[in-house]
Amino acid sequence: MKIIVAGAGEVGFHLAKLLSFESQDITLIDTDRTSLQYADTHLDIRVVKGDATSISVLKDADVANTELVIGVTSSETTNITVCVLAKQLGAKRTIARISNSEFIENKDEIGFTHLGIDELISPESLAASEIGLLLNQSGFNDTYEFEDGALTMVGLILSRTSSIVGKSVRDLADVSEKYSYVPIAIQRSGTQYTIIPRGDTQFREGDQVYFVTVKEGLESIYTMVGKVKEDLKNVMILGGSNIGFKTARDLCASKFKVKLIESNKDKAFEIADDVPSCLVINGDGRNVELLEEEAISDMDAFVSVTGNSETNIMSCLVAKSRGVKKTIALVENMDYFQLSQSIGINTLINKKLLAANTIFRYIRKGEVVAITKLNNMNVELLEFIVHTDSAVCNKVIRELDFPRSAIIGGIIRDGQGIIALGDFEIKEGDRVVVCCLPQALEKVEKLFV
């Protein structure tokens, strides 16, 4: 697939990197020569120096024969302009990164598709939504919802007291009264090796395990792994960035009690005016005395979303040492994901990864309506829509030539989530959630084209 990425910043470079690994035909456009030189020497892509809103630059990048144009510069005005121009010049599909969430909330009313913009993404809004979901599913360190929770993916680390440690997936199926969840991926403690579980796969202490479950299966998973769903109500947020503001606004609307600490006085007053139910403190959140004065030990959750990854990690460690149940840190360096559990932070989130997850569904074959990459694991979770001419349509699951390095996590039919077994027949219109390793991706895609 021929793809143009406008903007060689953190999101653009990360996208170009992931896409180049998949042998996509990538052209990266930016005005900054240094960023382009780094990308040119480290990635197998073409780089073009220039303003992406320039018609001549877009033509030089062969926009007329491009299947996807992604505007991810730091300026939402530039991104919107790039997409509008690219569509007029022949690009098949466009995606614009924006920071104003009002655009997304009113996209149907405005009709951005008529302007030439097929999709709007806001990494900040995605991060705020992720934080809200993690706080609502407090016992897990990773979570993702399909079709408003018809199916939910949850991730957790197995402790020594988990009842399934030492048991196999088959043992788990034997003791379950009804199938309301299925394990889809396992990463052994201390390794980077991802396993797609089969019947004889054993669970071990320290495993990072991902399940797909229907709504009624969440309580069963809590019980099975020996975790308690904490009732989180008091939340402290460090940092009044766009993510901090959106998170505070959304949590307050969900009846959480929120304290937000922001060092910039003007920004603190602005947030206090916009979110009156949030208690905003103007101060330096790196000051442990300030955190203690604001009763950090009484908080149920601590969320650090300043612009500095190290500050976010260290402040979460302080919160953990004061007995806070749930800590979430925003980080920019993907390498930090490997450290999160060993240093005691519940969850790390990354804007680049969240944005990439949203964009990747547009480059997958078959109709993909949702996609997420599991944190720090080389595996993807995709939601496909089944059409009449799809190879899986009207087929029983056990009859499918399904690769062993992939697994069907569940099926959504008429808005209802189903944990499907081998005798389940897939029908037109079904939404099938599949977890697969990179080597199985091409074969899985062909089944749903």
Short mmCIF file of C-alpha atoms in Angstrom, two decimals:
data_model
loop_
_atom_site.label_atom_id
_atom_site.label_comp_id
_atom_site.label_asym_id
_atom_site.label_seq_id
_atom_site.Cartn_x
_atom_site.Cartn_y
_atom_site.Cartn_z
CA MET A 1 0.00 0.00 0.00
CA LYS A 2 1.30 3.47 -0.93
CA ILE A 3 1.03 5.77 2.11
CA ILE A 4 2.03 9.42 2.69
CA VAL A 5 2.71 10.53 6.27
CA ALA A 6 2.79 14.31 6.74
CA GLY A 7 4.78 15.19 9.86
CA ALA A 8 7.99 13.56 11.11
CA GLY A 9 7.34 14.27 14.78
CA GLU A 10 6.92 11.58 17.44
CA VAL A 11 3.62 10.22 16.09
CA GLY A 12 4.62 10.49 12.42
CA PHE A 13 8.01 8.84 12.89
CA HIS A 14 6.49 6.03 14.98
CA LEU A 15 3.83 5.41 12.34
CA ALA A 16 6.38 5.43 9.51
CA LYS A 17 8.53 3.01 11.50
CA LEU A 18 5.70 0.53 12.12
CA LEU A 19 4.45 0.74 8.54
CA SER A 20 7.93 0.32 7.04
CA PHE A 21 8.37 -2.89 9.06
CA GLU A 22 5.38 -4.24 7.11
CA SER A 23 7.00 -3.38 3.76
CA GLN A 24 4.48 -0.64 2.99
CA ASP A 25 5.50 2.03 0.44
CA ILE A 26 5.96 5.02 2.76
CA THR A 27 6.71 8.66 1.95
CA LEU A 28 7.39 10.95 4.92
CA ILE A 29 7.02 14.74 4.45
CA ASP A 30 8.32 17.40 6.85
CA THR A 31 9.99 20.81 6.85
CA ASP A 32 12.58 19.79 9.44
CA ARG A 33 15.71 18.47 7.73
CA THR A 34 17.13 16.88 10.90
CA SER A 35 14.00 14.78 11.57
CA LEU A 36 13.94 13.63 7.95
CA GLN A 37 17.65 12.73 7.94
CA TYR A 38 17.16 10.56 11.03
CA ALA A 39 14.14 8.83 9.46
CA ASP A 40 15.95 8.39 6.15
CA THR A 41 18.95 6.68 7.75
CA HIS A 42 16.97 4.49 10.16
CA LEU A 43 13.93 3.47 8.08
CA ASP A 44 13.35 1.97 4.66
CA ILE A 45 11.16 4.86 3.44
CA ARG A 46 11.25 7.83 1.07
CA VAL A 47 11.52 11.31 2.62
CA VAL A 48 10.46 14.62 1.08
CA LYS A 49 11.53 17.96 2.58
CA GLY A 50 8.88 20.64 2.26
CA ASP A 51 5.55 22.00 3.41
CA ALA A 52 2.93 19.23 3.20
CA THR A 53 0.28 21.84 2.38
CA SER A 54 2.18 22.70 -0.82
CA ILE A 55 0.50 21.26 -3.90
CA SER A 56 3.85 20.83 -5.65
CA VAL A 57 5.26 18.90 -2.66
CA LEU A 58 2.22 16.60 -2.60
CA LYS A 59 2.55 16.00 -6.33
CA ASP A 60 6.25 15.24 -5.84
CA ALA A 61 5.18 12.61 -3.30
CA ASP A 62 2.87 11.12 -5.98
CA VAL A 63 -0.31 11.86 -4.04
CA ALA A 64 -2.52 10.98 -7.04
CA ASN A 65 -1.54 7.32 -6.74
CA THR A 66 -1.61 7.18 -2.94
CA GLU A 67 -4.08 4.98 -1.09
CA LEU A 68 -3.76 6.68 2.31
CA VAL A 69 -2.61 10.15 3.42
CA ILE A 70 -2.08 10.68 7.17
CA GLY A 71 -1.68 14.23 8.53
CA VAL A 72 0.05 14.03 11.93
CA THR A 73 1.99 17.31 12.21
CA SER A 74 1.75 19.31 15.45
CA SER A 75 -0.70 21.72 13.76
CA GLU A 76 -4.26 20.49 13.34
CA THR A 77 -4.87 23.25 10.77
CA THR A 78 -2.01 21.88 8.66
CA ASN A 79 -3.31 18.32 9.03
CA ILE A 80 -6.81 19.27 7.92
CA THR A 81 -5.46 21.28 4.97
CA VAL A 82 -3.17 18.42 3.88
CA CYS A 83 -6.07 15.97 3.88
CA VAL A 84 -8.41 18.28 1.96
CA LEU A 85 -5.76 18.97 -0.70
CA ALA A 86 -4.69 15.32 -0.93
CA LYS A 87 -8.26 14.14 -1.52
CA GLN A 88 -8.73 16.72 -4.26
CA LEU A 89 -5.47 15.61 -5.86
CA GLY A 90 -6.54 11.95 -6.02
CA ALA A 91 -5.69 10.29 -2.69
CA LYS A 92 -8.15 7.49 -1.91
CA ARG A 93 -8.38 7.94 1.89
CA THR A 94 -7.23 10.58 4.40
CA ILE A 95 -6.76 10.76 8.17
CA ALA A 96 -6.10 13.96 10.13
CA ARG A 97 -4.69 14.23 13.64
CA ILE A 98 -6.46 16.96 15.61
CA SER A 99 -6.26 18.29 19.15
CA ASN A 100 -9.69 19.96 19.37
CA SER A 101 -12.02 17.17 20.52
CA GLU A 102 -15.03 19.27 19.45
CA PHE A 103 -14.24 18.30 15.87
CA ILE A 104 -14.69 14.62 16.70
CA GLU A 105 -17.79 15.18 18.82
CA ASN A 106 -19.47 17.10 15.98
CA LYS A 107 -17.95 15.39 12.94
CA ASP A 108 -21.31 14.16 11.59
CA GLU A 109 -22.85 17.62 11.87
CA ILE A 110 -19.89 19.31 10.17
CA GLY A 111 -19.54 16.60 7.51
CA PHE A 112 -15.77 16.29 7.36
CA THR A 113 -16.05 13.50 4.78
CA HIS A 114 -17.58 16.00 2.34
CA LEU A 115 -14.50 18.17 2.87
CA GLY A 116 -12.21 15.27 1.99
CA ILE A 117 -11.30 14.01 5.48
CA ASP A 118 -12.28 10.39 6.06
CA GLU A 119 -11.23 10.11 9.70
CA LEU A 120 -10.22 12.36 12.59
CA ILE A 121 -8.03 11.10 15.43
CA SER A 122 -6.99 12.80 18.64
CA PRO A 123 -4.20 11.02 20.55
CA GLU A 124 -5.08 13.10 23.61
CA SER A 125 -8.74 12.03 23.53
CA LEU A 126 -7.70 8.42 22.96
CA ALA A 127 -5.38 8.58 25.99
CA ALA A 128 -8.10 10.12 28.19
CA SER A 129 -10.56 7.40 27.13
CA GLU A 130 -7.97 4.72 27.86
CA ILE A 131 -7.39 6.12 31.37
CA GLY A 132 -11.13 6.19 32.07
CA LEU A 133 -11.50 2.57 30.95
CA LEU A 134 -8.54 1.45 33.07
CA LEU A 135 -10.00 3.11 36.17
CA ASN A 136 -13.39 1.48 35.60
CA GLN A 137 -11.73 -1.95 35.16
CA SER A 138 -9.43 -1.38 38.11
CA GLY A 139 -8.12 -4.92 38.55
CA PHE A 140 -6.51 -5.01 35.11
CA ASN A 141 -3.41 -3.35 33.66
CA ASP A 142 -4.66 -3.25 30.07
CA THR A 143 -8.16 -3.15 28.62
CA TYR A 144 -10.01 -2.49 25.36
CA GLU A 145 -13.71 -2.54 24.51
CA PHE A 146 -15.31 -3.75 21.28
CA GLU A 147 -18.76 -2.38 20.34
CA ASP A 148 -19.36 -0.53 23.63
CA GLY A 149 -18.39 -3.50 25.77
CA ALA A 150 -20.18 -6.33 23.93
CA LEU A 151 -16.74 -7.94 24.11
CA THR A 152 -13.91 -6.68 26.31
CA MET A 153 -10.20 -7.48 26.21
CA VAL A 154 -8.51 -7.41 29.64
CA GLY A 155 -4.89 -7.99 30.57
CA LEU A 156 -3.38 -8.86 33.95
CA ILE A 157 -0.37 -10.47 35.62
CA LEU A 158 -0.94 -13.79 37.38
CA SER A 159 0.12 -13.73 41.01
CA ARG A 160 1.22 -16.78 43.00
CA THR A 161 -2.25 -17.02 44.57
CA SER A 162 -4.13 -17.13 41.24
CA SER A 163 -6.13 -20.36 41.11
CA ILE A 164 -5.18 -21.03 37.47
CA VAL A 165 -1.39 -21.03 38.03
CA GLY A 166 -0.13 -24.50 37.13
CA LYS A 167 -3.28 -25.35 35.20
CA SER A 168 -3.73 -25.64 31.46
CA VAL A 169 -6.20 -23.85 29.19
CA ARG A 170 -8.06 -27.17 28.88
CA ASP A 171 -8.32 -27.40 32.69
CA LEU A 172 -9.78 -23.91 32.70
CA ALA A 173 -12.44 -24.92 30.17
CA ASP A 174 -13.34 -28.04 32.18
CA VAL A 175 -14.13 -26.10 35.38
CA SER A 176 -16.08 -23.31 33.64
CA GLU A 177 -19.83 -23.76 33.87
CA LYS A 178 -20.31 -21.71 30.72
CA TYR A 179 -17.89 -20.14 28.31
CA SER A 180 -17.88 -16.42 29.12
CA TYR A 181 -14.18 -15.74 28.50
CA VAL A 182 -11.22 -17.11 26.56
CA PRO A 183 -7.44 -16.57 26.97
CA ILE A 184 -6.00 -15.11 23.75
CA ALA A 185 -2.34 -14.28 24.50
CA ILE A 186 0.31 -14.98 27.12
CA GLN A 187 3.72 -13.41 27.70
CA ARG A 188 6.00 -15.31 30.04
CA SER A 189 7.58 -13.34 32.86
CA GLY A 190 10.96 -11.88 31.95
CA THR A 191 10.66 -12.68 28.24
CA GLN A 192 9.50 -10.94 25.07
CA TYR A 193 7.98 -14.17 23.74
CA THR A 194 4.26 -14.09 23.01
CA ILE A 195 2.23 -17.32 23.07
CA ILE A 196 -1.16 -17.84 21.43
CA PRO A 197 -2.56 -20.33 23.99
CA ARG A 198 -3.76 -23.81 23.01
CA GLY A 199 -5.44 -26.49 25.10
CA ASP A 200 -2.21 -27.80 26.63
CA THR A 201 -0.69 -24.36 27.35
CA GLN A 202 -0.03 -23.94 31.08
CA PHE A 203 -0.44 -20.74 33.07
CA ARG A 204 2.55 -19.75 35.22
CA GLU A 205 3.14 -17.28 38.01
CA GLY A 206 4.11 -13.87 36.60
CA ASP A 207 2.48 -14.47 33.20
CA GLN A 208 0.91 -11.44 31.52
CA VAL A 209 -2.36 -12.97 30.30
CA TYR A 210 -4.97 -11.42 28.03
CA PHE A 211 -8.60 -12.59 27.95
CA VAL A 212 -11.54 -11.69 25.73
CA THR A 213 -14.77 -11.79 27.71
CA VAL A 214 -18.46 -10.95 27.52
CA LYS A 215 -19.87 -8.57 30.15
CA GLU A 216 -20.91 -11.29 32.59
CA GLY A 217 -17.49 -12.91 32.39
CA LEU A 218 -15.57 -10.07 34.06
CA GLU A 219 -16.54 -11.11 37.58
CA SER A 220 -15.54 -14.72 36.81
CA ILE A 221 -12.10 -13.55 35.70
CA TYR A 222 -11.64 -11.50 38.89
CA THR A 223 -12.51 -14.57 40.98
CA MET A 224 -10.42 -16.98 38.92
CA VAL A 225 -7.21 -14.92 39.09
CA GLY A 226 -7.68 -13.93 42.73
CA LYS A 227 -8.10 -10.21 42.14
CA VAL A 228 -10.62 -7.87 43.75
CA LYS A 229 -12.34 -5.16 41.76
CA GLU A 230 -11.55 -2.02 43.73
CA ASP A 231 -14.14 0.73 43.90
CA LEU A 232 -12.04 3.68 42.77
CA LYS A 233 -13.53 7.08 43.50
CA ASN A 234 -10.78 9.46 44.61
CA VAL A 235 -8.36 10.25 41.78
CA MET A 236 -5.37 12.59 41.68
CA ILE A 237 -4.12 13.80 38.30
CA LEU A 238 -0.67 15.32 37.87
CA GLY A 239 -0.46 17.64 34.86
CA GLY A 240 -3.02 19.92 33.23
CA SER A 241 -2.11 19.05 29.64
CA ASN A 242 -4.82 18.31 27.09
CA ILE A 243 -4.83 14.72 28.35
CA GLY A 244 -5.02 15.84 31.98
CA PHE A 245 -7.86 18.25 31.24
CA LYS A 246 -9.87 15.72 29.18
CA THR A 247 -9.33 13.01 31.80
CA ALA A 248 -10.45 15.30 34.63
CA ARG A 249 -13.52 16.40 32.67
CA ASP A 250 -14.54 12.83 31.78
CA LEU A 251 -13.92 11.44 35.27
CA CYS A 252 -15.89 14.24 36.93
CA ALA A 253 -18.76 13.54 34.55
CA SER A 254 -18.59 9.89 35.72
CA LYS A 255 -18.90 11.01 39.38
CA PHE A 256 -15.26 10.49 40.36
CA LYS A 257 -13.78 12.88 42.93
CA VAL A 258 -10.84 14.45 41.14
CA LYS A 259 -7.88 16.56 42.27
CA LEU A 260 -5.65 17.97 39.55
CA ILE A 261 -2.20 19.49 40.18
CA GLU A 262 -0.86 21.97 37.59
CA SER A 263 2.26 24.11 37.94
CA ASN A 264 1.19 26.80 35.46
CA LYS A 265 -1.06 29.29 37.27
CA ASP A 266 -3.00 30.49 34.21
CA LYS A 267 -3.66 26.95 33.03
CA ALA A 268 -4.75 25.91 36.53
CA PHE A 269 -7.33 28.72 36.67
CA GLU A 270 -8.51 27.85 33.16
CA ILE A 271 -9.11 24.20 34.08
CA ALA A 272 -10.85 25.21 37.32
CA ASP A 273 -13.25 27.39 35.31
CA ASP A 274 -13.91 24.72 32.66
CA VAL A 275 -14.32 21.79 35.10
CA PRO A 276 -15.87 23.33 38.25
CA SER A 277 -16.38 19.95 39.95
CA CYS A 278 -12.62 19.28 39.82
CA LEU A 279 -10.42 20.56 42.66
CA VAL A 280 -7.43 22.21 40.92
CA ILE A 281 -4.22 22.87 42.86
CA ASN A 282 -1.60 25.25 41.50
CA GLY A 283 1.74 23.75 42.50
CA ASP A 284 4.70 21.55 41.55
CA GLY A 285 3.57 17.93 41.61
CA ARG A 286 7.19 16.77 41.88
CA ASN A 287 7.17 18.15 45.43
CA VAL A 288 6.47 15.18 47.70
CA GLU A 289 5.44 17.49 50.55
CA LEU A 290 2.73 19.00 48.34
CA LEU A 291 1.45 15.54 47.42
CA GLU A 292 1.29 14.60 51.10
CA GLU A 293 -0.46 17.87 51.98
CA GLU A 294 -3.07 17.04 49.35
CA ALA A 295 -3.61 13.63 51.00
CA ILE A 296 -2.10 11.42 48.31
CA SER A 297 -2.35 8.44 50.69
CA ASP A 298 -6.15 8.81 50.64
CA MET A 299 -6.32 8.55 46.85
CA ASP A 300 -7.58 5.39 45.13
CA ALA A 301 -5.76 6.19 41.90
CA PHE A 302 -2.94 8.44 40.72
CA VAL A 303 -2.60 9.48 37.07
CA SER A 304 0.51 11.34 35.92
CA VAL A 305 0.27 12.96 32.47
CA THR A 306 2.84 15.76 32.47
CA GLY A 307 4.99 16.31 29.38
CA ASN A 308 7.95 14.55 31.02
CA SER A 309 7.98 10.74 31.06
CA GLU A 310 10.51 10.50 33.88
CA THR A 311 8.44 12.84 36.08
CA ASN A 312 5.37 10.71 35.40
CA ILE A 313 7.15 7.48 36.32
CA MET A 314 8.78 8.86 39.48
CA SER A 315 5.59 10.50 40.75
CA CYS A 316 3.69 7.23 40.22
CA LEU A 317 6.36 5.42 42.26
CA VAL A 318 5.89 7.98 45.05
CA ALA A 319 2.12 7.41 44.89
CA LYS A 320 2.60 3.65 45.03
CA SER A 321 4.86 3.99 48.07
CA ARG A 322 2.06 5.94 49.80
CA GLY A 323 -0.41 3.10 49.30
CA VAL A 324 -2.29 4.29 46.19
CA LYS A 325 -4.05 1.27 44.65
CA LYS A 326 -3.82 2.18 40.96
CA THR A 327 -1.13 4.20 39.18
CA ILE A 328 -1.08 5.22 35.51
CA ALA A 329 1.81 7.04 33.83
CA LEU A 330 2.00 8.64 30.39
CA VAL A 331 5.32 7.84 28.69
CA GLU A 332 6.85 8.66 25.31
CA ASN A 333 9.64 6.08 25.28
CA MET A 334 8.28 2.69 24.18
CA ASP A 335 11.19 0.93 25.91
CA TYR A 336 9.76 1.91 29.28
CA PHE A 337 6.87 -0.53 28.75
CA GLN A 338 9.17 -3.41 29.60
CA LEU A 339 9.92 -1.84 32.99
CA SER A 340 6.41 -0.92 34.16
CA GLN A 341 5.56 -4.05 36.16
CA SER A 342 9.06 -4.64 37.55
CA ILE A 343 9.20 -1.13 39.02
CA GLY A 344 5.67 -1.27 40.43
CA ILE A 345 3.57 0.95 38.15
CA ASN A 346 0.23 -0.59 37.19
CA THR A 347 -0.08 0.78 33.66
CA LEU A 348 1.89 2.86 31.17
CA ILE A 349 0.09 4.53 28.26
CA ASN A 350 1.58 5.97 25.11
CA LYS A 351 -0.08 8.42 22.69
CA LYS A 352 1.91 7.15 19.71
CA LEU A 353 0.76 3.58 20.26
CA LEU A 354 -2.88 4.62 20.72
CA ALA A 355 -2.82 6.73 17.54
CA ALA A 356 -1.10 3.94 15.58
CA ASN A 357 -3.71 1.41 16.75
CA THR A 358 -6.50 3.61 15.37
CA ILE A 359 -4.76 4.26 12.05
CA PHE A 360 -3.66 0.66 11.46
CA ARG A 361 -7.18 -0.57 10.83
CA TYR A 362 -7.17 1.41 7.58
CA ILE A 363 -4.25 -0.52 6.14
CA ARG A 364 -5.45 -4.01 7.05
CA LYS A 365 -7.15 -6.08 4.34
CA GLY A 366 -10.78 -7.02 4.91
CA GLU A 367 -13.16 -4.65 6.68
CA VAL A 368 -11.45 -3.95 10.00
CA VAL A 369 -13.54 -1.79 12.33
CA ALA A 370 -11.27 -1.90 15.39
CA ILE A 371 -7.66 -2.78 16.13
CA THR A 372 -5.33 -2.62 19.10
CA LYS A 373 -1.77 -3.74 19.76
CA LEU A 374 -1.27 -5.35 23.16
CA ASN A 375 1.13 -3.40 25.35
CA ASN A 376 4.74 -4.51 24.94
CA MET A 377 3.68 -7.58 22.96
CA ASN A 378 4.22 -8.41 19.30
CA VAL A 379 0.57 -9.27 18.66
CA GLU A 380 -2.52 -7.55 17.25
CA LEU A 381 -6.20 -7.76 18.15
CA LEU A 382 -8.50 -7.02 15.20
CA GLU A 383 -12.25 -6.84 14.70
CA PHE A 384 -13.36 -7.92 11.20
CA ILE A 385 -16.82 -7.64 9.65
CA VAL A 386 -17.89 -10.79 7.77
CA HIS A 387 -19.30 -10.28 4.26
CA THR A 388 -21.11 -12.74 1.98
CA ASP A 389 -17.99 -13.43 -0.06
CA SER A 390 -15.66 -13.74 2.97
CA ALA A 391 -14.00 -17.16 3.18
CA VAL A 392 -15.29 -17.61 6.75
CA CYS A 393 -18.95 -16.88 5.93
CA ASN A 394 -21.32 -19.79 6.70
CA LYS A 395 -18.40 -21.89 7.92
CA VAL A 396 -18.03 -23.72 11.24
CA ILE A 397 -14.92 -22.50 13.10
CA ARG A 398 -13.27 -25.93 13.38
CA GLU A 399 -13.52 -26.34 9.59
CA LEU A 400 -11.54 -23.16 8.91
CA ASP A 401 -7.90 -23.30 7.82
CA PHE A 402 -7.02 -21.00 10.73
CA PRO A 403 -3.29 -20.52 11.52
CA ARG A 404 -2.08 -21.83 14.90
CA SER A 405 -0.46 -18.47 15.65
CA ALA A 406 -3.91 -16.82 15.69
CA ILE A 407 -7.10 -17.35 17.67
CA ILE A 408 -10.72 -16.18 17.47
CA GLY A 409 -11.40 -14.38 20.75
CA GLY A 410 -15.12 -13.84 20.27
CA ILE A 411 -17.92 -12.85 17.93
CA ILE A 412 -20.41 -10.00 18.09
CA ARG A 413 -23.79 -10.80 16.51
CA ASP A 414 -26.69 -8.32 16.64
CA GLY A 415 -24.84 -6.33 19.30
CA GLN A 416 -24.37 -9.34 21.60
CA GLY A 417 -20.94 -10.72 22.49
CA ILE A 418 -20.40 -14.48 22.09
CA ILE A 419 -17.41 -16.61 23.13
CA ALA A 420 -17.46 -18.96 20.12
CA LEU A 421 -16.24 -22.57 20.24
CA GLY A 422 -15.30 -24.93 17.41
CA ASP A 423 -18.89 -25.82 16.50
CA PHE A 424 -19.97 -22.18 16.06
CA GLU A 425 -21.05 -21.19 12.53
CA ILE A 426 -19.97 -17.72 11.37
CA LYS A 427 -22.64 -15.74 9.52
CA GLU A 428 -22.73 -12.65 7.31
CA GLY A 429 -22.66 -9.46 9.39
CA ASP A 430 -20.85 -11.07 12.32
CA ARG A 431 -18.01 -9.07 13.85
CA VAL A 432 -15.14 -11.42 14.59
CA VAL A 433 -12.40 -10.50 17.08
CA VAL A 434 -9.10 -12.18 16.18
CA CYS A 435 -5.79 -12.15 18.06
CA CYS A 436 -2.77 -12.99 15.91
CA LEU A 437 1.00 -12.85 15.71
CA PRO A 438 2.62 -10.98 12.76
CA GLN A 439 3.42 -14.16 10.81
CA ALA A 440 -0.29 -15.11 10.75
CA LEU A 441 -1.64 -11.70 9.78
CA GLU A 442 -1.64 -12.14 5.99
CA LYS A 443 -3.37 -15.53 6.18
CA VAL A 444 -6.00 -14.20 8.63
CA GLU A 445 -6.70 -11.17 6.44
CA LYS A 446 -7.38 -13.41 3.42
CA LEU A 447 -10.11 -15.23 5.37
CA PHE A 448 -12.05 -11.96 5.79
CA VAL A 449 -11.42 -10.21 2.44
#
